[in-house]
mmCIF file of C-alpha atoms and ligand atoms in Angstrom:
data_model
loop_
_atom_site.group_PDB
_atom_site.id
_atom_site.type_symbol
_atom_site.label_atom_id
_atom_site.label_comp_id
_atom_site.label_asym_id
_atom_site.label_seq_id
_atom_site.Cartn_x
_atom_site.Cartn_y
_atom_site.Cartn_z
ATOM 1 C CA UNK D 1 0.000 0.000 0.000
ATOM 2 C CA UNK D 2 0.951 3.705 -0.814
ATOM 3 C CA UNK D 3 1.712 5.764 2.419
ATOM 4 C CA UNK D 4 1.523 9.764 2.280
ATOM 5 C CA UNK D 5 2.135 12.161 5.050
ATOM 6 C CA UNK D 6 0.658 15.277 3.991
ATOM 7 C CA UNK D 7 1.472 18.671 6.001
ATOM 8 C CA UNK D 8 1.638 16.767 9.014
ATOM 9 C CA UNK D 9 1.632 18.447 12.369
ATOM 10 C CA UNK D 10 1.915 16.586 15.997
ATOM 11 C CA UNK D 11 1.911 18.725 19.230
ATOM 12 C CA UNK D 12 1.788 16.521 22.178
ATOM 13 C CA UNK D 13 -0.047 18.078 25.097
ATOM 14 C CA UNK D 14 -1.196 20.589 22.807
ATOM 15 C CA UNK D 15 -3.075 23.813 24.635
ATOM 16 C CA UNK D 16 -0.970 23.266 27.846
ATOM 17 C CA UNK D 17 1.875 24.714 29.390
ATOM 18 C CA UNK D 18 3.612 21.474 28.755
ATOM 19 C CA UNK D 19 3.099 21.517 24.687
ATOM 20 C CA UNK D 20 5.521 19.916 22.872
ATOM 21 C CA UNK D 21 5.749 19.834 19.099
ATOM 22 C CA UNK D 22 6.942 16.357 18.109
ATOM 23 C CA UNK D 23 6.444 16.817 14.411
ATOM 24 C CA UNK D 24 5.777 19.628 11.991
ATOM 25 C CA UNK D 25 5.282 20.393 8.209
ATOM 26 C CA UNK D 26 5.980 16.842 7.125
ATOM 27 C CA UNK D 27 5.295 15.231 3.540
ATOM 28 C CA UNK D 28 6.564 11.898 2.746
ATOM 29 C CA UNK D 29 5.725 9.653 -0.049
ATOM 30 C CA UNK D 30 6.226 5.911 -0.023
ATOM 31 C CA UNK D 31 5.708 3.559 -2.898
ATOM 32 C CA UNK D 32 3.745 0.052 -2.363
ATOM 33 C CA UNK D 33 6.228 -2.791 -1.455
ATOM 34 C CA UNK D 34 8.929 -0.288 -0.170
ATOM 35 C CA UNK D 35 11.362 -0.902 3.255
ATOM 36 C CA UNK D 36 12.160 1.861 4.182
ATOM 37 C CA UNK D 37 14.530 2.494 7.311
ATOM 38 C CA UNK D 38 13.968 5.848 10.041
ATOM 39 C CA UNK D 39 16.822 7.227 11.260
ATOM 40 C CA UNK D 40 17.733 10.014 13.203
ATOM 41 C CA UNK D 41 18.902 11.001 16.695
ATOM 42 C CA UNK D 42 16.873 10.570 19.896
ATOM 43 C CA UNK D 43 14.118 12.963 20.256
ATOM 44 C CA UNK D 44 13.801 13.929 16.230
ATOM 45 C CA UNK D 45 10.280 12.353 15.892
ATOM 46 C CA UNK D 46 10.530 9.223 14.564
ATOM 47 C CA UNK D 47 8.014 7.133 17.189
ATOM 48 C CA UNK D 48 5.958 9.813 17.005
ATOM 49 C CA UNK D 49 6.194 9.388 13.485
ATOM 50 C CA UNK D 50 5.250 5.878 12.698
ATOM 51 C CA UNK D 51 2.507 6.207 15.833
ATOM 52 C CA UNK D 52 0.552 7.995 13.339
ATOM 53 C CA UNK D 53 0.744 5.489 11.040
ATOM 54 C CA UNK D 54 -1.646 2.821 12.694
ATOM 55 C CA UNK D 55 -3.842 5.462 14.534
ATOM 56 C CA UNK D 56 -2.333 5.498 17.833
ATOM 57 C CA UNK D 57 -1.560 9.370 17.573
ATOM 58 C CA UNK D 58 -3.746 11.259 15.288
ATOM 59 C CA UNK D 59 -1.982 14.298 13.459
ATOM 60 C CA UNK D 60 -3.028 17.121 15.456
ATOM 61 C CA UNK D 61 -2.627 19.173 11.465
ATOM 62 C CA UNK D 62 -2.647 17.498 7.872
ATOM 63 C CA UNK D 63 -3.431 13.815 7.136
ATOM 64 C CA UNK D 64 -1.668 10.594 6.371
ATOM 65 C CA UNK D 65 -3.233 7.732 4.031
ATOM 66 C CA UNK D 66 -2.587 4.016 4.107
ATOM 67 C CA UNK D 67 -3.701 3.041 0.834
ATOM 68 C CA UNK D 68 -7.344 4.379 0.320
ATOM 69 C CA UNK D 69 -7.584 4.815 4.232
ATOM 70 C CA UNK D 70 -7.201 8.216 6.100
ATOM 71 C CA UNK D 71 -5.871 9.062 9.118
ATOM 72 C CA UNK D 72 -6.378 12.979 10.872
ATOM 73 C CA UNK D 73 -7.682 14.976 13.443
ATOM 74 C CA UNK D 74 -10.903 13.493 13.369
ATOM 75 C CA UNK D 75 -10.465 9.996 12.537
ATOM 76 C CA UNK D 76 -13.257 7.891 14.484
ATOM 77 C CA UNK D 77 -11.973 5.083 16.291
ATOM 78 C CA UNK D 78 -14.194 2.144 13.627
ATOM 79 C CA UNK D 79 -12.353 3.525 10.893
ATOM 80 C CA UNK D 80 -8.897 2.950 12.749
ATOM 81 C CA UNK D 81 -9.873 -0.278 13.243
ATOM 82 C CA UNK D 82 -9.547 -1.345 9.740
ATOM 83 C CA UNK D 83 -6.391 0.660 9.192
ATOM 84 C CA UNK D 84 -4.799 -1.478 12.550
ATOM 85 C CA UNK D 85 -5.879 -4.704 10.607
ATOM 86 C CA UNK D 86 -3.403 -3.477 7.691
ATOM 87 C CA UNK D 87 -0.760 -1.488 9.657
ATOM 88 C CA UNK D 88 0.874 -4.196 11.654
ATOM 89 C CA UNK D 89 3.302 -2.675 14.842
ATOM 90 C CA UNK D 90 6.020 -4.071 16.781
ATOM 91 C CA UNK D 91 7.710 -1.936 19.430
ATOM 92 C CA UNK D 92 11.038 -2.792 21.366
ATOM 93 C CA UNK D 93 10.545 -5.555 23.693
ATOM 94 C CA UNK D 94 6.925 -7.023 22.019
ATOM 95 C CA UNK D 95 7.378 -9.881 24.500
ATOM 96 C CA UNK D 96 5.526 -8.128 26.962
ATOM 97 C CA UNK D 97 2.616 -8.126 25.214
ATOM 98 C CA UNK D 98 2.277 -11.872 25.694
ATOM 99 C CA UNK D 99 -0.123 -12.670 27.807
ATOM 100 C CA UNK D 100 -2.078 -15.635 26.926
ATOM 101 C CA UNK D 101 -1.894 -19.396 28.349
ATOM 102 C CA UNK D 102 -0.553 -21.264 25.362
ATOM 103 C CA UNK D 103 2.151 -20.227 22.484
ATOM 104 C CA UNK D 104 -0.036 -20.886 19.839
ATOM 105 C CA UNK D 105 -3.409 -19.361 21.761
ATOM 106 C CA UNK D 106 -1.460 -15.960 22.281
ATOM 107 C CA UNK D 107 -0.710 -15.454 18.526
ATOM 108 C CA UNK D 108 -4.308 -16.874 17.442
ATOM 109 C CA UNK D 109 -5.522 -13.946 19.364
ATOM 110 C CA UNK D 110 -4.822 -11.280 16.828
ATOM 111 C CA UNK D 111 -6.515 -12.750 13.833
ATOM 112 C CA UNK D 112 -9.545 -13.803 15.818
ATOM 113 C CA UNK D 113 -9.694 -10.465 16.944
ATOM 114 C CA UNK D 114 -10.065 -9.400 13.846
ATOM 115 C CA UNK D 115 -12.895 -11.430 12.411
ATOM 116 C CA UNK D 116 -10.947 -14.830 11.527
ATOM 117 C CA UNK D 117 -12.748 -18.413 12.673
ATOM 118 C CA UNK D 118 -10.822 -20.512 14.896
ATOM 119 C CA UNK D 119 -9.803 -22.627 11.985
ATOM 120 C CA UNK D 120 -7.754 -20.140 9.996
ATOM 121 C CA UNK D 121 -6.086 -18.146 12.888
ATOM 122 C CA UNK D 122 -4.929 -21.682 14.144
ATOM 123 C CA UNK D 123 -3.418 -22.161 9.978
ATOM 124 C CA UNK D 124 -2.445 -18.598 9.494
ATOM 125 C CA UNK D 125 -0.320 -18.405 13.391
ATOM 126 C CA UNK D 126 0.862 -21.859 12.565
ATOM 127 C CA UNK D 127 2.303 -20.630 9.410
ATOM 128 C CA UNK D 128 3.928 -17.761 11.196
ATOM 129 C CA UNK D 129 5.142 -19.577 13.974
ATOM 130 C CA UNK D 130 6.588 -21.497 11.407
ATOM 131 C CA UNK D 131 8.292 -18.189 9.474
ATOM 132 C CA UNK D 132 9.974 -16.838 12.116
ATOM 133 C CA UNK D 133 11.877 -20.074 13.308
ATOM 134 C CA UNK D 134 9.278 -21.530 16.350
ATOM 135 C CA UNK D 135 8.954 -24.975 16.219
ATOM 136 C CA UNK D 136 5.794 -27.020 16.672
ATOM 137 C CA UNK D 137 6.819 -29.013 19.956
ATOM 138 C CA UNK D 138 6.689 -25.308 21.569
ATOM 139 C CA UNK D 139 2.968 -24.511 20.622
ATOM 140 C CA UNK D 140 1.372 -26.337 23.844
ATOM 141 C CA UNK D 141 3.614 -24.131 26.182
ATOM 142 C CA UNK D 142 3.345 -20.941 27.789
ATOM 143 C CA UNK D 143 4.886 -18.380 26.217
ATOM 144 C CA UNK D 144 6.554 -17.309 29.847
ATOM 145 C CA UNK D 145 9.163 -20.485 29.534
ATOM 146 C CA UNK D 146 10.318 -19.605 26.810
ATOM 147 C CA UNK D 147 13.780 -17.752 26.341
ATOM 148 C CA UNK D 148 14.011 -13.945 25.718
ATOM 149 C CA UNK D 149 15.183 -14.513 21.674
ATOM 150 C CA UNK D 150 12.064 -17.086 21.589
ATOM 151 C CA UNK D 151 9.745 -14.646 23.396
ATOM 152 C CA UNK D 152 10.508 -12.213 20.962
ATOM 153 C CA UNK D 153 9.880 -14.418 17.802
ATOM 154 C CA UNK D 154 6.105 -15.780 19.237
ATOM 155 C CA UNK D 155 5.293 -11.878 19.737
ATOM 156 C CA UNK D 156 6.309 -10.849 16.167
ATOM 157 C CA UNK D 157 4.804 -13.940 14.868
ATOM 158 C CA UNK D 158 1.506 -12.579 16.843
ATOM 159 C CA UNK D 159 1.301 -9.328 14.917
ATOM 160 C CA UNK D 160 2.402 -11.095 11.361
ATOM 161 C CA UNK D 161 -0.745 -13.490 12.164
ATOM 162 C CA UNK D 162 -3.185 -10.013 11.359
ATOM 163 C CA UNK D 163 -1.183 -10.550 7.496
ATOM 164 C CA UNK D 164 -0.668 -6.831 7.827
ATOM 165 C CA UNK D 165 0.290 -5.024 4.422
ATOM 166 C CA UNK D 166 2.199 -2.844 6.536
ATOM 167 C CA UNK D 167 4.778 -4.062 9.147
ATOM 168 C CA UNK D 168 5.971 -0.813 11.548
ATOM 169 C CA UNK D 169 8.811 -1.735 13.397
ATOM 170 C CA UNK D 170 10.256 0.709 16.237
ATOM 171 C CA UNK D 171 13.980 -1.049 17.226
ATOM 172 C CA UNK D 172 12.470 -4.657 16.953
ATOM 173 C CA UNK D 173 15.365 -6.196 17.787
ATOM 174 C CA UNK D 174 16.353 -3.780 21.161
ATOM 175 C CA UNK D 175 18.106 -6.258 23.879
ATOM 176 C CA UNK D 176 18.806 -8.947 21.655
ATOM 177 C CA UNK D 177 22.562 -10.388 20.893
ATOM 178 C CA UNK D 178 24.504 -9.937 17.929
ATOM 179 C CA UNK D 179 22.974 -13.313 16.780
ATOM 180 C CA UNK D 180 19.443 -12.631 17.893
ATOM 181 C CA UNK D 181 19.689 -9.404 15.880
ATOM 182 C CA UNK D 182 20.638 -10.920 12.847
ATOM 183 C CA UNK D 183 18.129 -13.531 12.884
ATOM 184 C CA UNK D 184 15.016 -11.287 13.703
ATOM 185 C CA UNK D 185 16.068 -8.828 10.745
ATOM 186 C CA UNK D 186 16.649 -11.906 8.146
ATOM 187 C CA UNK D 187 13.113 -13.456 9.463
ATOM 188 C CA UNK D 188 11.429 -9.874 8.428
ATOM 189 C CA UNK D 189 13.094 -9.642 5.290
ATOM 190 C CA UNK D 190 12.231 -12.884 4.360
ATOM 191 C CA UNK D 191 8.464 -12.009 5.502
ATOM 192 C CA UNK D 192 8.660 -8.836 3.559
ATOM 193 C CA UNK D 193 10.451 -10.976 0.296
ATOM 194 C CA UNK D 194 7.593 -12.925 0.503
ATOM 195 C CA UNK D 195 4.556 -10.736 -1.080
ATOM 196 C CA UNK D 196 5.017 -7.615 -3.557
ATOM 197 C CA UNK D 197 1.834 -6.069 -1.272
ATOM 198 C CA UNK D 198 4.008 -5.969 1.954
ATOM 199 C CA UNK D 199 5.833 -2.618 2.997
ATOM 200 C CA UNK D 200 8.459 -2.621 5.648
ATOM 201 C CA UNK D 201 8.817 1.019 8.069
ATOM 202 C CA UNK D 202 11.816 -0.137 10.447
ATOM 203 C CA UNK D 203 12.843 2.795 13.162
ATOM 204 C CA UNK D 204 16.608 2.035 14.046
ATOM 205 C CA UNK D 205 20.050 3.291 15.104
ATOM 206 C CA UNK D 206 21.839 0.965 13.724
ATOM 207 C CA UNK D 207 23.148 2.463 10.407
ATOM 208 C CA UNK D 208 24.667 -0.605 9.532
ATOM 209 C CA UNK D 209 20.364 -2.497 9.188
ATOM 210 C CA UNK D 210 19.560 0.589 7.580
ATOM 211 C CA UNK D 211 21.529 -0.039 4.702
ATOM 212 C CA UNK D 212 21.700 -3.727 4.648
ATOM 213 C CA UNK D 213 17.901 -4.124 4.007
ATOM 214 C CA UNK D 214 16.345 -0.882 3.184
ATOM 215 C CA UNK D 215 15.686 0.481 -0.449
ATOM 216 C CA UNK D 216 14.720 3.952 0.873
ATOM 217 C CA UNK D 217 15.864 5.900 4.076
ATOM 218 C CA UNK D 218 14.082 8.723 5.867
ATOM 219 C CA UNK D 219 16.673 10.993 8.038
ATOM 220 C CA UNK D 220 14.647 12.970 10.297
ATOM 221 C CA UNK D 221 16.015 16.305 12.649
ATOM 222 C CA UNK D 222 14.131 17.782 15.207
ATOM 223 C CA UNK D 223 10.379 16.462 14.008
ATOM 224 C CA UNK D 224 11.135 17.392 10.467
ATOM 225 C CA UNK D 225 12.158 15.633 7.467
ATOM 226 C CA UNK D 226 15.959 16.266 6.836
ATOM 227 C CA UNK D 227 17.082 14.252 3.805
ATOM 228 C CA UNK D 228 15.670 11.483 1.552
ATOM 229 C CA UNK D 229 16.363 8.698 -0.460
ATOM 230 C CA UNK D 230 18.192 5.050 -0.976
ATOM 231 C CA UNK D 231 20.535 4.298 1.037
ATOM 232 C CA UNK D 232 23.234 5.001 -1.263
ATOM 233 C CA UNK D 233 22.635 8.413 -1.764
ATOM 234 C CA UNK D 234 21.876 9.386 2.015
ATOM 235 C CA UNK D 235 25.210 8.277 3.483
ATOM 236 C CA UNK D 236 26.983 9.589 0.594
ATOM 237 C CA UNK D 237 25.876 13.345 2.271
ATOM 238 C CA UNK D 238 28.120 12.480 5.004
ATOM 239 C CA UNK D 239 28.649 16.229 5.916
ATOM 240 C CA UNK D 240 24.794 16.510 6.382
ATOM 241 C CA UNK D 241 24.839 13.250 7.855
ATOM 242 C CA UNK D 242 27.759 14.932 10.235
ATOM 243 C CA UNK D 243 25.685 18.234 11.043
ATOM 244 C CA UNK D 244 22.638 15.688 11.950
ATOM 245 C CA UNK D 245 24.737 14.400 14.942
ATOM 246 C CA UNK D 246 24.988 10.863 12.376
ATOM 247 C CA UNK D 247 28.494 10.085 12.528
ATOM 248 C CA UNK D 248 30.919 10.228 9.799
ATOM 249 C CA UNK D 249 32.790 7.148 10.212
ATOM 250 C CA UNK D 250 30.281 5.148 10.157
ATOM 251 C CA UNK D 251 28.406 6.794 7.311
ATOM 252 C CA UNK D 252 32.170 5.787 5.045
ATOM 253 C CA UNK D 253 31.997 1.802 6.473
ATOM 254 C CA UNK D 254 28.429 2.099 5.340
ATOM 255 C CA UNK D 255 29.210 3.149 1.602
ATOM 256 C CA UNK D 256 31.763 0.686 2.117
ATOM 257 C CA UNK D 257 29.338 -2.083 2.594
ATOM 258 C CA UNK D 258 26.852 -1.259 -0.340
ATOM 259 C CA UNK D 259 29.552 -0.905 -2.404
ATOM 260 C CA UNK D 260 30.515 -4.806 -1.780
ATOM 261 C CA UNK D 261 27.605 -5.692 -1.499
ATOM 262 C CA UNK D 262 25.615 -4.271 -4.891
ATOM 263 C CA UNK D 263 29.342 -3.771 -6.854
ATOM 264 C CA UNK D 264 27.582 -1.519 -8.502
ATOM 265 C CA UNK D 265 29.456 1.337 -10.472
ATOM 266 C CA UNK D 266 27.292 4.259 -9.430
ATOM 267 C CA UNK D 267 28.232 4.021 -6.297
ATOM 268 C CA UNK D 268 31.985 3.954 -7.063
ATOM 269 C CA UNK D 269 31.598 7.192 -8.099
ATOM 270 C CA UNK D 270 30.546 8.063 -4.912
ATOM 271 C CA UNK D 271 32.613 10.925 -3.754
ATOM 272 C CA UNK D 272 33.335 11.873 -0.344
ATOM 273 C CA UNK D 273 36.470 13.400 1.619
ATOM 274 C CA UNK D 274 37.750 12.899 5.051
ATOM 275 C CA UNK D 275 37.790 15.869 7.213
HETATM 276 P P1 LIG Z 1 12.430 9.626 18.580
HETATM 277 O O1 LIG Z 1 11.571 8.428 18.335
HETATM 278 O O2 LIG Z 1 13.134 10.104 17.345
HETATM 279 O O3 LIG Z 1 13.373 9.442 19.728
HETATM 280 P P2 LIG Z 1 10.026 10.867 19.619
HETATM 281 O O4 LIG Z 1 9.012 10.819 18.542
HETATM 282 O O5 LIG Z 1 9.934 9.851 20.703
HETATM 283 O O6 LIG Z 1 11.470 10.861 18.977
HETATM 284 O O7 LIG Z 1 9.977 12.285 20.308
HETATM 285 C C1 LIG Z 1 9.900 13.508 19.593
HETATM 286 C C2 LIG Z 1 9.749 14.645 20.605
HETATM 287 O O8 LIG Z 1 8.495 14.531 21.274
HETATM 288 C C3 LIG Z 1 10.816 14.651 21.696
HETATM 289 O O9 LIG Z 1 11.151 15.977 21.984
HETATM 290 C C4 LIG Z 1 10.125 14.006 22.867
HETATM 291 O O10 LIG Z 1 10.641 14.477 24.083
HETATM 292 C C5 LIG Z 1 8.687 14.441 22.677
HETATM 293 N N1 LIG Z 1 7.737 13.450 23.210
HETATM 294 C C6 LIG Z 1 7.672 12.142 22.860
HETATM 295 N N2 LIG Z 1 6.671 11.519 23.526
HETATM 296 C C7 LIG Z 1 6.106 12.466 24.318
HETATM 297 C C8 LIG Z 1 5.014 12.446 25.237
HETATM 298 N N3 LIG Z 1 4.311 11.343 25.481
HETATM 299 N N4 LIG Z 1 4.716 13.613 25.859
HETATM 300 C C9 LIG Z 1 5.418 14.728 25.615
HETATM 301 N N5 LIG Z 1 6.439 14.818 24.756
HETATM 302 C C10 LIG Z 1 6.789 13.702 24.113
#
C-alpha cells in the first residue's frame, strides 16, 4: 500500500503549558512494497512518526493515508480499526505483550480479533510460527518459559498473524545479541520478500540495518524531514549526515558495505572526503 504524510503536524499536550511539538510540516511519499529504514537522533520524531501510522496518535494538522484509508484529526476510532488490521506494529521488547496461556493461543488472538474463525487463525499463526523459526513441539507451552530470543519471535509472529500489508517496526530487535539481531532482521526480510503487497517502516540506530535491508531511508532532525532517499545516496551526504549528529565514520563503512555488497558502479563514483 501507498503511504503519504501530507502537512503533518503533531503537538503533544497541545493547549498546555507542557506543549511539545513532536512533528511539523511533514510530507513523505512511499511507494507500495517499499522498506524503508527511520533514522535520526533521539528525540527527532521518529516514534511519534510511525505512531501515526496505525492510529495510535492522530496528526493534530494534515493527514496521512494508508492506501485508500485516512488518518487525521478526526479519525473515528471504527475507521482505525480497519487501518490497525493493515498497519501491523512491533515496538522494542513485544514480548511483553504476551499474555495468553498457550504459544499458539497468544498469537491466534490477533486474527480472531479481527474477524478470523478458529480454523484459519490456528493455519495462518501456525504458518507464522513457522516463518519466524518456532517450532511445533513449543505450541502447547506458555509463552513465559520460553527464552528472551524465543519470546521475541512468538510476539512478532503474533502481529504477522493479522497478514498486515504494513509491518511498523520501532527497534524490533532492542536487547537482543549480535545473533538474535541478525536472525530477527533476516526473518522480516524474508516475511517482507515474501509478497510484492508488503511494505516494511523499520525505526533504528543501527546504520549498519539501515543499509543492509532498506531500499529507501528517511533521516529525520528535530520532528522534520531532513534528507531522503536510498541508502546510497543518504550516506553519501556524510557532511549533512555529520551536522545531523549521524556520525561520519560510520556513514564511510556504510558506503563501504553497499559498495561490496551491490558492486555496482554508481556508487563507485561516490565521492566523499575525510575531514
Ligand atoms: P524519537 O523516536 O526520534 O526518539 P520521539 O518521537 O519519541 O522521537 O519524540 C519527539 C519529541 O516529542 C521529543 O522531543 C520528545 O521528548 C517528545 N515526546 C515524545 N513523547 C512524548 C510524550 N508522550 N509527551 C510529551 N512529549 C513527548
Amino acid at each position: 500500500m501507498q503511504i503519504t504524510a501530507t502537512d503533518v503536524a503533531y503537538t503533544y499536550m497541545k493547549d498546555t503549558p507542557f506543549e511539545k511539538k513532536a512533528l511539523h510540516n511533514f510530507n513523505i511519499r512511499l511507494k507500495n512494497h517499499t522498506y524503508t529504514a527511520i533514522i535520526g537522533q533521539t528525540g527527532s520524531g521518529k516514534s511519534t512518526f510511525v505512531q501515526l501510522l496505525n492510529g495510535l496518535l492522530k496528526p493534530t494538522e494534515g493527514e496521512v493515508t494508508i492506501g485508500d484509508w485516512k488518518i487525521y484529526k478526526d479519525t473515528k476510532e471504527k475507521e482505525l480499526y480497519f487501518i490497525r488490521k493493515r498497519v501491523g506494529m512491533v515496538f522494542q521488547f513485544p514480548e511483553h505483550q504476551l499474555f495468553d496461556e498457550t504459544v499458539l493461543k497468544d498469537v491466534m488472538y490477533g486474527p480472531i480479533n479481527f474477524g478470523k474463525s478458529k480454523k484459519e487463525a490456528e493455519e495462518i499463526s501456525k504458518e507464522m510460527l513457522t516463518l519466524v523459526g518456532i517450532e511445533p513441539d513449543l505450541y502447547e507451552r506458555s509463552p513465559f518459559e520460553l527464552s528472551g530470543g524465543q519470546m521475541r519471535r512468538v510476539a512478532i509472529a503474533g502481529v504477522l498473524a493479522i497478514e498486515p500489508s504494513v509491518l511498523i517496526l520501532d527497534e524490533p530487535t532492542a536487547g537482543l545479541d549480535p545473533q538474535g539481531h541478525e536472525g530477527i532482521m533476516n526473518i522480516l526480510f524474508q516475511w517482507y520478500k515474501g509478497s510484492d503487497e508488503r511494505s516494511i517502516i523499520l525505526v533504528t540506530h543501527q546504520m549498519e540495518d539501515a543499509s543492509r535491508y532498506a531500499e529507501h531511508i528517511i533521516v529525520m532532525d528535530k520532528g522534520e524531514l531532513a534528507m531522503e532517499g536510498t541508502p546510497e545516496e543518504v550516506f553519501a551526504q556524510q557532511k549533512e549526515l555529520e551536522a545531523l549528529g549521524l556520525g561520519i565514520p560510520e556513514t564511510v563503512k556504510l558506503l563501504k558495505l553497499l559498495k561490496e555488497k551491490s558492486g555496482d558502479k554508481k556508487i563507485n563514483t561516490v565521492k566523499f572526503t575525510l575531514g
